[in-house]
């Protein structure tokens, strides 16, 4: 697993809705995702459940089940091939946003990928910080 955290220069009430517009936001800040499609969406109380497909690289496609609520997003790849967690909370009275991003490959032997995962997560947060500073 790889983890990174940043305080974004953007209000939480702007940041979290933008980030959770997954089909539009993820390809803009995630260096590994070229395209993302929401295949289905349903609401269960305060939780949204989504089925998505993400494309990275030439022809690489991975389906995810997504659990989305205010300030928290869990994306679990089918067959547990990949896990993504994004979490956010207001800082400084909501004027800024603390954002945490985790990516993991929960498979035996995946530890050798940790360096590559960390570089990708760090790049994602640099991109997100740049987008936040420019108003998304």
N, CA, C and O atoms as a GROMACS GRO file, in nm:
protein
  544
    1UNK      N    1   0.084  -0.119   0.000
    1UNK     CA    2   0.000   0.000   0.000
    1UNK      C    3   0.088   0.124   0.000
    1UNK      O    4   0.202   0.122   0.045
    2UNK      N    5   0.031   0.232  -0.051
    2UNK     CA    6   0.098   0.363  -0.051
    2UNK      C    7  -0.002   0.466  -0.004
    2UNK      O    8  -0.121   0.460  -0.039
    3UNK      N    9   0.045   0.562   0.074
    3UNK     CA   10  -0.042   0.664   0.132
    3UNK      C   11   0.023   0.800   0.117
    3UNK      O   12   0.145   0.813   0.129
    4UNK      N   13  -0.058   0.902   0.091
    4UNK     CA   14  -0.011   1.040   0.090
    4UNK      C   15  -0.123   1.129   0.142
    4UNK      O   16  -0.241   1.097   0.129
    5UNK      N   17  -0.083   1.241   0.202
    5UNK     CA   18  -0.179   1.335   0.262
    5UNK      C   19  -0.136   1.477   0.228
    5UNK      O   20  -0.017   1.507   0.222
    6UNK      N   21  -0.234   1.562   0.206
    6UNK     CA   22  -0.206   1.702   0.172
    6UNK      C   23  -0.321   1.789   0.223
    6UNK      O   24  -0.434   1.743   0.237
    7UNK      N   25  -0.289   1.916   0.251
    7UNK     CA   26  -0.394   2.013   0.278
    7UNK      C   27  -0.406   2.099   0.153
    7UNK      O   28  -0.312   2.167   0.113
    8UNK      N   29  -0.523   2.094   0.092
    8UNK     CA   30  -0.547   2.163  -0.034
    8UNK      C   31  -0.595   2.306  -0.010
    8UNK      O   32  -0.670   2.332   0.084
    9UNK      N   33  -0.550   2.397  -0.094
    9UNK     CA   34  -0.594   2.536  -0.087
    9UNK      C   35  -0.725   2.553  -0.163
    9UNK      O   36  -0.733   2.628  -0.260
   10UNK      N   37  -0.826   2.482  -0.117
   10UNK     CA   38  -0.960   2.489  -0.175
   10UNK      C   39  -1.060   2.451  -0.068
   10UNK      O   40  -1.032   2.365   0.016
   11UNK      N   41  -1.178   2.514  -0.069
   11UNK     CA   42  -1.280   2.481   0.031
   11UNK      C   43  -1.328   2.337   0.018
   11UNK      O   44  -1.340   2.282  -0.091
   12UNK      N   45  -1.357   2.277   0.132
   12UNK     CA   46  -1.409   2.141   0.134
   12UNK      C   47  -1.536   2.130   0.051
   12UNK      O   48  -1.554   2.033  -0.024
   13UNK      N   49  -1.626   2.229   0.063
   13UNK     CA   50  -1.754   2.224  -0.008
   13UNK      C   51  -1.739   2.232  -0.159
   13UNK      O   52  -1.833   2.202  -0.232
   14UNK      N   53  -1.624   2.271  -0.207
   14UNK     CA   54  -1.593   2.269  -0.349
   14UNK      C   55  -1.514   2.144  -0.384
   14UNK      O   56  -1.541   2.079  -0.485
   15UNK      N   57  -1.417   2.109  -0.300
   15UNK     CA   58  -1.326   1.999  -0.327
   15UNK      C   59  -1.395   1.863  -0.330
   15UNK      O   60  -1.382   1.789  -0.428
   16UNK      N   61  -1.469   1.830  -0.225
   16UNK     CA   62  -1.526   1.695  -0.218
   16UNK      C   63  -1.625   1.668  -0.331
   16UNK      O   64  -1.618   1.561  -0.391
   17UNK      N   65  -1.718   1.758  -0.363
   17UNK     CA   66  -1.806   1.731  -0.477
   17UNK      C   67  -1.728   1.716  -0.609
   17UNK      O   68  -1.764   1.634  -0.693
   18UNK      N   69  -1.622   1.795  -0.626
   18UNK     CA   70  -1.543   1.782  -0.749
   18UNK      C   71  -1.473   1.646  -0.754
   18UNK      O   72  -1.479   1.578  -0.856
   19UNK      N   73  -1.409   1.607  -0.645
   19UNK     CA   74  -1.337   1.479  -0.641
   19UNK      C   75  -1.433   1.364  -0.666
   19UNK      O   76  -1.398   1.270  -0.738
   20UNK      N   77  -1.552   1.368  -0.608
   20UNK     CA   78  -1.644   1.254  -0.619
   20UNK      C   79  -1.725   1.253  -0.748
   20UNK      O   80  -1.809   1.165  -0.768
   21UNK      N   81  -1.701   1.349  -0.835
   21UNK     CA   82  -1.750   1.339  -0.972
   21UNK      C   83  -1.647   1.254  -1.045
   21UNK      O   84  -1.574   1.302  -1.132
   22UNK      N   85  -1.643   1.127  -1.008
   22UNK     CA   86  -1.532   1.037  -1.043
   22UNK      C   87  -1.501   1.032  -1.192
   22UNK      O   88  -1.384   1.032  -1.230
   23UNK      N   89  -1.604   1.027  -1.276
   23UNK     CA   90  -1.581   1.014  -1.420
   23UNK      C   91  -1.503   1.133  -1.476
   23UNK      O   92  -1.428   1.118  -1.572
   24UNK      N   93  -1.522   1.250  -1.417
   24UNK     CA   94  -1.452   1.369  -1.465
   24UNK      C   95  -1.324   1.400  -1.388
   24UNK      O   96  -1.224   1.440  -1.447
   25UNK      N   97  -1.327   1.382  -1.256
   25UNK     CA   98  -1.212   1.423  -1.176
   25UNK      C   99  -1.096   1.324  -1.180
   25UNK      O  100  -0.980   1.364  -1.195
   26UNK      N  101  -1.125   1.195  -1.167
   26UNK     CA  102  -1.017   1.097  -1.155
   26UNK      C  103  -0.921   1.099  -1.274
   26UNK      O  104  -0.800   1.099  -1.253
   27UNK      N  105  -0.970   1.101  -1.399
   27UNK     CA  106  -0.875   1.108  -1.510
   27UNK      C  107  -0.792   1.237  -1.513
   27UNK      O  108  -0.687   1.241  -1.576
   28UNK      N  109  -0.840   1.342  -1.446
   28UNK     CA  110  -0.765   1.468  -1.445
   28UNK      C  111  -0.653   1.468  -1.342
   28UNK      O  112  -0.551   1.533  -1.363
   29UNK      N  113  -0.671   1.395  -1.229
   29UNK     CA  114  -0.565   1.400  -1.129
   29UNK      C  115  -0.490   1.268  -1.110
   29UNK      O  116  -0.378   1.269  -1.061
   30UNK      N  117  -0.549   1.156  -1.148
   30UNK     CA  118  -0.484   1.026  -1.128
   30UNK      C  119  -0.398   0.991  -1.249
   30UNK      O  120  -0.450   0.976  -1.360
   31UNK      N  121  -0.270   0.979  -1.229
   31UNK     CA  122  -0.176   0.956  -1.338
   31UNK      C  123  -0.194   0.821  -1.405
   31UNK      O  124  -0.145   0.800  -1.516
   32UNK      N  125  -0.262   0.727  -1.338
   32UNK     CA  126  -0.278   0.593  -1.393
   32UNK      C  127  -0.409   0.572  -1.467
   32UNK      O  128  -0.426   0.470  -1.533
   33UNK      N  129  -0.503   0.666  -1.456
   33UNK     CA  130  -0.637   0.648  -1.514
   33UNK      C  131  -0.653   0.740  -1.635
   33UNK      O  132  -0.644   0.862  -1.625
   34UNK      N  133  -0.678   0.677  -1.748
   34UNK     CA  134  -0.700   0.750  -1.872
   34UNK      C  135  -0.847   0.788  -1.888
   34UNK      O  136  -0.880   0.894  -1.940
   35UNK      N  137  -0.936   0.697  -1.842
   35UNK     CA  138  -1.080   0.718  -1.855
   35UNK      C  139  -1.150   0.640  -1.745
   35UNK      O  140  -1.103   0.536  -1.702
   36UNK      N  141  -1.265   0.692  -1.700
   36UNK     CA  142  -1.343   0.624  -1.597
   36UNK      C  143  -1.490   0.638  -1.635
   36UNK      O  144  -1.537   0.746  -1.671
   37UNK      N  145  -1.562   0.528  -1.626
   37UNK     CA  146  -1.704   0.526  -1.660
   37UNK      C  147  -1.784   0.473  -1.541
   37UNK      O  148  -1.751   0.369  -1.484
   38UNK      N  149  -1.889   0.545  -1.505
   38UNK     CA  150  -1.982   0.498  -1.402
   38UNK      C  151  -2.088   0.413  -1.471
   38UNK      O  152  -2.165   0.463  -1.552
   39UNK      N  153  -2.090   0.284  -1.439
   39UNK     CA  154  -2.185   0.191  -1.502
   39UNK      C  155  -2.318   0.186  -1.430
   39UNK      O  156  -2.422   0.167  -1.494
   40UNK      N  157  -2.318   0.204  -1.298
   40UNK     CA  158  -2.443   0.207  -1.223
   40UNK      C  159  -2.421   0.284  -1.094
   40UNK      O  160  -2.309   0.298  -1.045
   41UNK      N  161  -2.533   0.334  -1.040
   41UNK     CA  162  -2.528   0.414  -0.917
   41UNK      C  163  -2.660   0.394  -0.844
   41UNK      O  164  -2.768   0.399  -0.904
   42UNK      N  165  -2.651   0.372  -0.713
   42UNK     CA  166  -2.772   0.365  -0.631
   42UNK      C  167  -2.740   0.426  -0.495
   42UNK      O  168  -2.626   0.425  -0.450
   43UNK      N  169  -2.843   0.478  -0.431
   43UNK     CA  170  -2.827   0.542  -0.301
   43UNK      C  171  -2.890   0.455  -0.193
   43UNK      O  172  -3.002   0.405  -0.208
   44UNK      N  173  -2.816   0.437  -0.085
   44UNK     CA  174  -2.863   0.363   0.033
   44UNK      C  175  -2.845   0.454   0.153
   44UNK      O  176  -2.738   0.453   0.215
   45UNK      N  177  -2.946   0.533   0.187
   45UNK     CA  178  -2.932   0.629   0.296
   45UNK      C  179  -2.834   0.739   0.257
   45UNK      O  180  -2.854   0.807   0.156
   46UNK      N  181  -2.728   0.756   0.336
   46UNK     CA  182  -2.627   0.858   0.309
   46UNK      C  183  -2.512   0.805   0.224
   46UNK      O  184  -2.412   0.875   0.203
   47UNK      N  185  -2.526   0.684   0.175
   47UNK     CA  186  -2.417   0.618   0.100
   47UNK      C  187  -2.459   0.600  -0.045
   47UNK      O  188  -2.572   0.561  -0.074
   48UNK      N  189  -2.366   0.628  -0.135
   48UNK     CA  190  -2.387   0.596  -0.276
   48UNK      C  191  -2.304   0.473  -0.307
   48UNK      O  192  -2.188   0.463  -0.265
   49UNK      N  193  -2.362   0.380  -0.380
   49UNK     CA  194  -2.292   0.260  -0.426
   49UNK      C  195  -2.281   0.270  -0.577
   49UNK      O  196  -2.382   0.286  -0.646
   50UNK      N  197  -2.160   0.260  -0.628
   50UNK     CA  198  -2.138   0.271  -0.771
   50UNK      C  199  -2.064   0.149  -0.822
   50UNK      O  200  -1.990   0.084  -0.749
   51UNK      N  201  -2.086   0.120  -0.948
   51UNK     CA  202  -2.004   0.023  -1.021
   51UNK      C  203  -1.937   0.105  -1.130
   51UNK      O  204  -2.004   0.172  -1.209
   52UNK      N  205  -1.804   0.100  -1.135
   52UNK     CA  206  -1.730   0.179  -1.232
   52UNK      C  207  -1.630   0.091  -1.307
   52UNK      O  208  -1.595  -0.018  -1.262
   53UNK      N  209  -1.586   0.141  -1.420
   53UNK     CA  210  -1.476   0.080  -1.492
   53UNK      C  211  -1.372   0.189  -1.516
   53UNK      O  212  -1.406   0.299  -1.561
   54UNK      N  213  -1.247   0.158  -1.488
   54UNK     CA  214  -1.137   0.252  -1.512
   54UNK      C  215  -1.042   0.191  -1.614
   54UNK      O  216  -1.011   0.072  -1.610
   55UNK      N  217  -0.997   0.275  -1.706
   55UNK     CA  218  -0.901   0.234  -1.809
   55UNK      C  219  -0.770   0.304  -1.784
   55UNK      O  220  -0.766   0.425  -1.761
   56UNK      N  221  -0.662   0.229  -1.788
   56UNK     CA  222  -0.528   0.287  -1.777
   56UNK      C  223  -0.440   0.219  -1.881
   56UNK      O  224  -0.453   0.099  -1.906
   57UNK      N  225  -0.353   0.295  -1.939
   57UNK     CA  226  -0.266   0.237  -2.040
   57UNK      C  227  -0.345   0.181  -2.157
   57UNK      O  228  -0.467   0.193  -2.162
   58UNK      N  229  -0.276   0.123  -2.249
   58UNK     CA  230  -0.344   0.070  -2.368
   58UNK      C  231  -0.423  -0.057  -2.336
   58UNK      O  232  -0.366  -0.164  -2.316
   59UNK      N  233  -0.554  -0.044  -2.332
   59UNK     CA  234  -0.641  -0.160  -2.316
   59UNK      C  235  -0.651  -0.220  -2.177
   59UNK      O  236  -0.714  -0.324  -2.161
   60UNK      N  237  -0.590  -0.159  -2.077
   60UNK     CA  238  -0.597  -0.213  -1.940
   60UNK      C  239  -0.724  -0.158  -1.875
   60UNK      O  240  -0.739  -0.037  -1.859
   61UNK      N  241  -0.814  -0.249  -1.836
   61UNK     CA  242  -0.944  -0.212  -1.781
   61UNK      C  243  -0.964  -0.284  -1.649
   61UNK      O  244  -0.932  -0.403  -1.637
   62UNK      N  245  -1.015  -0.212  -1.549
   62UNK     CA  246  -1.041  -0.273  -1.419
   62UNK      C  247  -1.175  -0.223  -1.366
   62UNK      O  248  -1.200  -0.102  -1.364
   63UNK      N  249  -1.261  -0.315  -1.325
   63UNK     CA  250  -1.391  -0.282  -1.267
   63UNK      C  251  -1.377  -0.264  -1.117
   63UNK      O  252  -1.303  -0.338  -1.051
   64UNK      N  253  -1.449  -0.167  -1.063
   64UNK     CA  254  -1.448  -0.138  -0.920
   64UNK      C  255  -1.589  -0.130  -0.867
   64UNK      O  256  -1.681  -0.087  -0.936
   65UNK      N  257  -1.606  -0.172  -0.742
   65UNK     CA  258  -1.725  -0.143  -0.664
   65UNK      C  259  -1.688  -0.027  -0.572
   65UNK      O  260  -1.583  -0.030  -0.508
   66UNK      N  261  -1.773   0.074  -0.566
   66UNK     CA  262  -1.741   0.197  -0.493
   66UNK      C  263  -1.842   0.221  -0.383
   66UNK      O  264  -1.962   0.207  -0.403
   67UNK      N  265  -1.791   0.258  -0.266
   67UNK     CA  266  -1.870   0.301  -0.151
   67UNK      C  267  -1.834   0.447  -0.131
   67UNK      O  268  -1.718   0.480  -0.107
   68UNK      N  269  -1.933   0.536  -0.142
   68UNK     CA  270  -1.908   0.680  -0.140
   68UNK      C  271  -2.001   0.747  -0.040
   68UNK      O  272  -2.123   0.733  -0.047
   69UNK      N  273  -1.942   0.820   0.053
   69UNK     CA  274  -2.019   0.900   0.148
   69UNK      C  275  -1.945   1.030   0.171
   69UNK      O  276  -1.834   1.047   0.122
   70UNK      N  277  -2.005   1.121   0.245
   70UNK     CA  278  -1.942   1.251   0.266
   70UNK      C  279  -1.804   1.234   0.330
   70UNK      O  280  -1.793   1.187   0.443
   71UNK      N  281  -1.701   1.273   0.258
   71UNK     CA  282  -1.565   1.269   0.310
   71UNK      C  283  -1.494   1.136   0.298
   71UNK      O  284  -1.380   1.124   0.342
   72UNK      N  285  -1.558   1.034   0.239
   72UNK     CA  286  -1.495   0.902   0.232
   72UNK      C  287  -1.535   0.830   0.104
   72UNK      O  288  -1.652   0.828   0.066
   73UNK      N  289  -1.435   0.771   0.038
   73UNK     CA  290  -1.460   0.692  -0.082
   73UNK      C  291  -1.371   0.568  -0.078
   73UNK      O  292  -1.249   0.578  -0.064
   74UNK      N  293  -1.432   0.452  -0.092
   74UNK     CA  294  -1.361   0.326  -0.100
   74UNK      C  295  -1.391   0.265  -0.236
   74UNK      O  296  -1.506   0.243  -0.272
   75UNK      N  297  -1.285   0.237  -0.312
   75UNK     CA  298  -1.299   0.174  -0.443
   75UNK      C  299  -1.227   0.041  -0.436
   75UNK      O  300  -1.105   0.035  -0.418
   76UNK      N  301  -1.304  -0.066  -0.451
   76UNK     CA  302  -1.244  -0.200  -0.443
   76UNK      C  303  -1.253  -0.267  -0.578
   76UNK      O  304  -1.362  -0.290  -0.630
   77UNK      N  305  -1.137  -0.298  -0.635
   77UNK     CA  306  -1.133  -0.366  -0.764
   77UNK      C  307  -1.193  -0.504  -0.753
   77UNK      O  308  -1.181  -0.571  -0.650
   78UNK      N  309  -1.257  -0.546  -0.859
   78UNK     CA  310  -1.312  -0.680  -0.862
   78UNK      C  311  -1.202  -0.781  -0.834
   78UNK      O  312  -1.088  -0.763  -0.876
   79UNK      N  313  -1.237  -0.885  -0.765
   79UNK     CA  314  -1.143  -0.990  -0.726
   79UNK      C  315  -1.031  -0.935  -0.638
   79UNK      O  316  -0.924  -0.995  -0.625
   80UNK      N  317  -1.056  -0.818  -0.576
   80UNK     CA  318  -0.960  -0.754  -0.485
   80UNK      C  319  -0.823  -0.732  -0.549
   80UNK      O  320  -0.720  -0.745  -0.483
   81UNK      N  321  -0.823  -0.700  -0.678
   81UNK     CA  322  -0.696  -0.676  -0.746
   81UNK      C  323  -0.635  -0.542  -0.709
   81UNK      O  324  -0.513  -0.525  -0.715
   82UNK      N  325  -0.718  -0.446  -0.670
   82UNK     CA  326  -0.669  -0.310  -0.642
   82UNK      C  327  -0.767  -0.243  -0.547
   82UNK      O  328  -0.888  -0.264  -0.557
   83UNK      N  329  -0.716  -0.162  -0.457
   83UNK     CA  330  -0.799  -0.089  -0.362
   83UNK      C  331  -0.754   0.057  -0.362
   83UNK      O  332  -0.634   0.086  -0.360
   84UNK      N  333  -0.852   0.147  -0.364
   84UNK     CA  334  -0.825   0.290  -0.356
   84UNK      C  335  -0.912   0.347  -0.245
   84UNK      O  336  -1.031   0.317  -0.236
   85UNK      N  337  -0.852   0.430  -0.160
   85UNK     CA  338  -0.927   0.502  -0.057
   85UNK      C  339  -0.895   0.650  -0.073
   85UNK      O  340  -0.779   0.689  -0.086
   86UNK      N  341  -1.000   0.732  -0.071
   86UNK     CA  342  -0.984   0.877  -0.067
   86UNK      C  343  -1.068   0.926   0.050
   86UNK      O  344  -1.182   0.884   0.068
   87UNK      N  345  -1.011   1.015   0.127
   87UNK     CA  346  -1.084   1.072   0.240
   87UNK      C  347  -1.050   1.219   0.251
   87UNK      O  348  -0.938   1.261   0.220
   88UNK      N  349  -1.148   1.298   0.295
   88UNK     CA  350  -1.126   1.442   0.307
   88UNK      C  351  -1.205   1.495   0.425
   88UNK      O  352  -1.306   1.438   0.466
   89UNK      N  353  -1.154   1.606   0.480
   89UNK     CA  354  -1.228   1.675   0.585
   89UNK      C  355  -1.196   1.824   0.576
   89UNK      O  356  -1.089   1.862   0.529
   90UNK      N  357  -1.288   1.906   0.623
   90UNK     CA  358  -1.263   2.050   0.620
   90UNK      C  359  -1.151   2.088   0.716
   90UNK      O  360  -1.136   2.029   0.823
   91UNK      N  361  -1.073   2.186   0.676
   91UNK     CA  362  -0.968   2.245   0.761
   91UNK      C  363  -0.993   2.396   0.764
   91UNK      O  364  -1.051   2.452   0.670
   92UNK      N  365  -0.950   2.460   0.870
   92UNK     CA  366  -0.960   2.606   0.882
   92UNK      C  367  -1.102   2.655   0.854
   92UNK      O  368  -1.123   2.744   0.772
   93UNK      N  369  -1.198   2.593   0.923
   93UNK     CA  370  -1.337   2.634   0.907
   93UNK      C  371  -1.396   2.602   0.771
   93UNK      O  372  -1.494   2.664   0.731
   94UNK      N  373  -1.336   2.508   0.701
   94UNK     CA  374  -1.386   2.469   0.570
   94UNK      C  375  -1.320   2.544   0.454
   94UNK      O  376  -1.350   2.515   0.338
   95UNK      N  377  -1.230   2.639   0.483
   95UNK     CA  378  -1.163   2.716   0.378
   95UNK      C  379  -1.059   2.633   0.303
   95UNK      O  380  -1.026   2.662   0.188
   96UNK      N  381  -1.009   2.529   0.368
   96UNK     CA  382  -0.912   2.439   0.306
   96UNK      C  383  -0.961   2.296   0.329
   96UNK      O  384  -1.055   2.273   0.404
   97UNK      N  385  -0.895   2.202   0.262
   97UNK     CA  386  -0.938   2.062   0.270
   97UNK      C  387  -0.819   1.971   0.295
   97UNK      O  388  -0.722   1.973   0.219
   98UNK      N  389  -0.826   1.891   0.401
   98UNK     CA  390  -0.725   1.787   0.424
   98UNK      C  391  -0.770   1.665   0.344
   98UNK      O  392  -0.884   1.620   0.355
   99UNK      N  393  -0.677   1.612   0.263
   99UNK     CA  394  -0.710   1.503   0.172
   99UNK      C  395  -0.608   1.391   0.189
   99UNK      O  396  -0.488   1.416   0.190
  100UNK      N  397  -0.657   1.269   0.202
  100UNK     CA  398  -0.572   1.149   0.213
  100UNK      C  399  -0.606   1.057   0.097
  100UNK      O  400  -0.722   1.037   0.062
  101UNK      N  401  -0.500   1.001   0.039
  101UNK     CA  402  -0.517   0.912  -0.077
  101UNK      C  403  -0.433   0.786  -0.052
  101UNK      O  404  -0.315   0.795  -0.020
  102UNK      N  405  -0.496   0.670  -0.067
  102UNK     CA  406  -0.429   0.541  -0.047
  102UNK      C  407  -0.457   0.453  -0.169
  102UNK      O  408  -0.569   0.450  -0.219
  103UNK      N  409  -0.356   0.384  -0.215
  103UNK     CA  410  -0.375   0.282  -0.318
  103UNK      C  411  -0.300   0.158  -0.274
  103UNK      O  412  -0.192   0.166  -0.216
  104UNK      N  413  -0.359   0.042  -0.303
  104UNK     CA  414  -0.299  -0.083  -0.257
  104UNK      C  415  -0.331  -0.196  -0.353
  104UNK      O  416  -0.434  -0.197  -0.421
  105UNK      N  417  -0.241  -0.292  -0.357
  105UNK     CA  418  -0.260  -0.417  -0.428
  105UNK      C  419  -0.256  -0.526  -0.322
  105UNK      O  420  -0.148  -0.569  -0.282
  106UNK      N  421  -0.373  -0.572  -0.274
  106UNK     CA  422  -0.377  -0.667  -0.163
  106UNK      C  423  -0.360  -0.812  -0.208
  106UNK      O  424  -0.444  -0.898  -0.179
  107UNK      N  425  -0.251  -0.839  -0.277
  107UNK     CA  426  -0.223  -0.973  -0.325
  107UNK      C  427  -0.087  -1.019  -0.273
  107UNK      O  428   0.000  -0.936  -0.248
  108UNK      N  429  -0.067  -1.148  -0.256
  108UNK     CA  430   0.064  -1.198  -0.212
  108UNK      C  431   0.173  -1.154  -0.311
  108UNK      O  432   0.154  -1.162  -0.433
  109UNK      N  433   0.283  -1.109  -0.258
  109UNK     CA  434   0.396  -1.070  -0.342
  109UNK      C  435   0.389  -0.930  -0.397
  109UNK      O  436   0.482  -0.886  -0.464
  110UNK      N  437   0.280  -0.857  -0.370
  110UNK     CA  438   0.263  -0.723  -0.428
  110UNK      C  439   0.353  -0.619  -0.360
  110UNK      O  440   0.360  -0.505  -0.406
  111UNK      N  441   0.419  -0.656  -0.253
  111UNK     CA  442   0.507  -0.564  -0.181
  111UNK      C  443   0.612  -0.504  -0.273
  111UNK      O  444   0.657  -0.391  -0.251
  112UNK      N  445   0.653  -0.577  -0.377
  112UNK     CA  446   0.755  -0.526  -0.470
  112UNK      C  447   0.705  -0.406  -0.548
  112UNK      O  448   0.784  -0.333  -0.608
  113UNK      N  449   0.573  -0.384  -0.550
  113UNK     CA  450   0.514  -0.271  -0.622
  113UNK      C  451   0.505  -0.144  -0.539
  113UNK      O  452   0.462  -0.040  -0.589
  114UNK      N  453   0.543  -0.151  -0.412
  114UNK     CA  454   0.520  -0.038  -0.320
  114UNK      C  455   0.584   0.091  -0.368
  114UNK      O  456   0.521   0.196  -0.360
  115UNK      N  457   0.706   0.086  -0.418
  115UNK     CA  458   0.772   0.208  -0.465
  115UNK      C  459   0.698   0.272  -0.580
  115UNK      O  460   0.679   0.394  -0.583
  116UNK      N  461   0.655   0.191  -0.676
  116UNK     CA  462   0.580   0.243  -0.791
  116UNK      C  463   0.445   0.299  -0.745
  116UNK      O  464   0.401   0.403  -0.794
  117UNK      N  465   0.380   0.230  -0.652
  117UNK     CA  466   0.254   0.280  -0.600
  117UNK      C  467   0.272   0.413  -0.529
  117UNK      O  468   0.192   0.505  -0.547
  118UNK      N  469   0.378   0.424  -0.449
  118UNK     CA  470   0.401   0.549  -0.376
  118UNK      C  471   0.427   0.665  -0.471
  118UNK      O  472   0.377   0.775  -0.451
  119UNK      N  473   0.506   0.640  -0.576
  119UNK     CA  474   0.532   0.746  -0.674
  119UNK      C  475   0.403   0.789  -0.742
  119UNK      O  476   0.383   0.908  -0.767
  120UNK      N  477   0.315   0.694  -0.774
  120UNK     CA  478   0.188   0.726  -0.839
  120UNK      C  479   0.096   0.806  -0.746
  120UNK      O  480   0.035   0.904  -0.788
  121UNK      N  481   0.087   0.765  -0.620
  121UNK     CA  482   0.001   0.834  -0.523
  121UNK      C  483   0.055   0.976  -0.498
  121UNK      O  484  -0.023   1.070  -0.491
  122UNK      N  485   0.185   0.990  -0.486
  122UNK     CA  486   0.244   1.122  -0.467
  122UNK      C  487   0.215   1.212  -0.587
  122UNK      O  488   0.183   1.330  -0.570
  123UNK      N  489   0.226   1.159  -0.708
  123UNK     CA  490   0.197   1.236  -0.830
  123UNK      C  491   0.049   1.275  -0.834
  123UNK      O  492   0.015   1.387  -0.874
  124UNK      N  493  -0.038   1.183  -0.793
  124UNK     CA  494  -0.181   1.214  -0.791
  124UNK      C  495  -0.209   1.333  -0.700
  124UNK      O  496  -0.286   1.422  -0.736
  125UNK      N  497  -0.148   1.335  -0.583
  125UNK     CA  498  -0.174   1.445  -0.490
  125UNK      C  499  -0.111   1.576  -0.538
  125UNK      O  500  -0.167   1.683  -0.513
  126UNK      N  501   0.002   1.569  -0.604
  126UNK     CA  502   0.059   1.692  -0.664
  126UNK      C  503  -0.037   1.747  -0.769
  126UNK      O  504  -0.061   1.867  -0.774
  127UNK      N  505  -0.093   1.658  -0.852
  127UNK     CA  506  -0.190   1.702  -0.952
  127UNK      C  507  -0.314   1.760  -0.886
  127UNK      O  508  -0.363   1.865  -0.929
  128UNK      N  509  -0.364   1.695  -0.784
  128UNK     CA  510  -0.484   1.742  -0.715
  128UNK      C  511  -0.458   1.879  -0.652
  128UNK      O  512  -0.543   1.968  -0.660
  129UNK      N  513  -0.343   1.897  -0.590
  129UNK     CA  514  -0.310   2.026  -0.529
  129UNK      C  515  -0.302   2.136  -0.634
  129UNK      O  516  -0.349   2.248  -0.611
  130UNK      N  517  -0.244   2.106  -0.750
  130UNK     CA  518  -0.235   2.202  -0.859
  130UNK      C  519  -0.375   2.239  -0.909
  130UNK      O  520  -0.405   2.357  -0.930
  131UNK      N  521  -0.461   2.139  -0.928
  131UNK     CA  522  -0.598   2.164  -0.972
  131UNK      C  523  -0.677   2.245  -0.869
  131UNK      O  524  -0.752   2.336  -0.905
  132UNK      N  525  -0.660   2.212  -0.742
  132UNK     CA  526  -0.729   2.284  -0.636
  132UNK      C  527  -0.687   2.431  -0.634
  132UNK      O  528  -0.771   2.520  -0.621
  133UNK      N  529  -0.557   2.455  -0.646
  133UNK     CA  530  -0.505   2.592  -0.644
  133UNK      C  531  -0.558   2.675  -0.761
  133UNK      O  532  -0.569   2.797  -0.752
  134UNK      N  533  -0.590   2.608  -0.871
  134UNK     CA  534  -0.641   2.680  -0.989
  134UNK      C  535  -0.793   2.684  -0.993
  134UNK      O  536  -0.851   2.734  -1.090
  135UNK      N  537  -0.859   2.633  -0.888
  135UNK     CA  538  -1.006   2.638  -0.881
  135UNK      C  539  -1.074   2.522  -0.952
  135UNK      O  540  -1.193   2.529  -0.985
  136UNK      N  541  -0.999   2.416  -0.975
  136UNK     CA  542  -1.050   2.295  -1.042
  136UNK      C  543  -1.094   2.328  -1.183
  136UNK      O  544  -1.139   2.240  -1.256
   0.00000   0.00000   0.00000
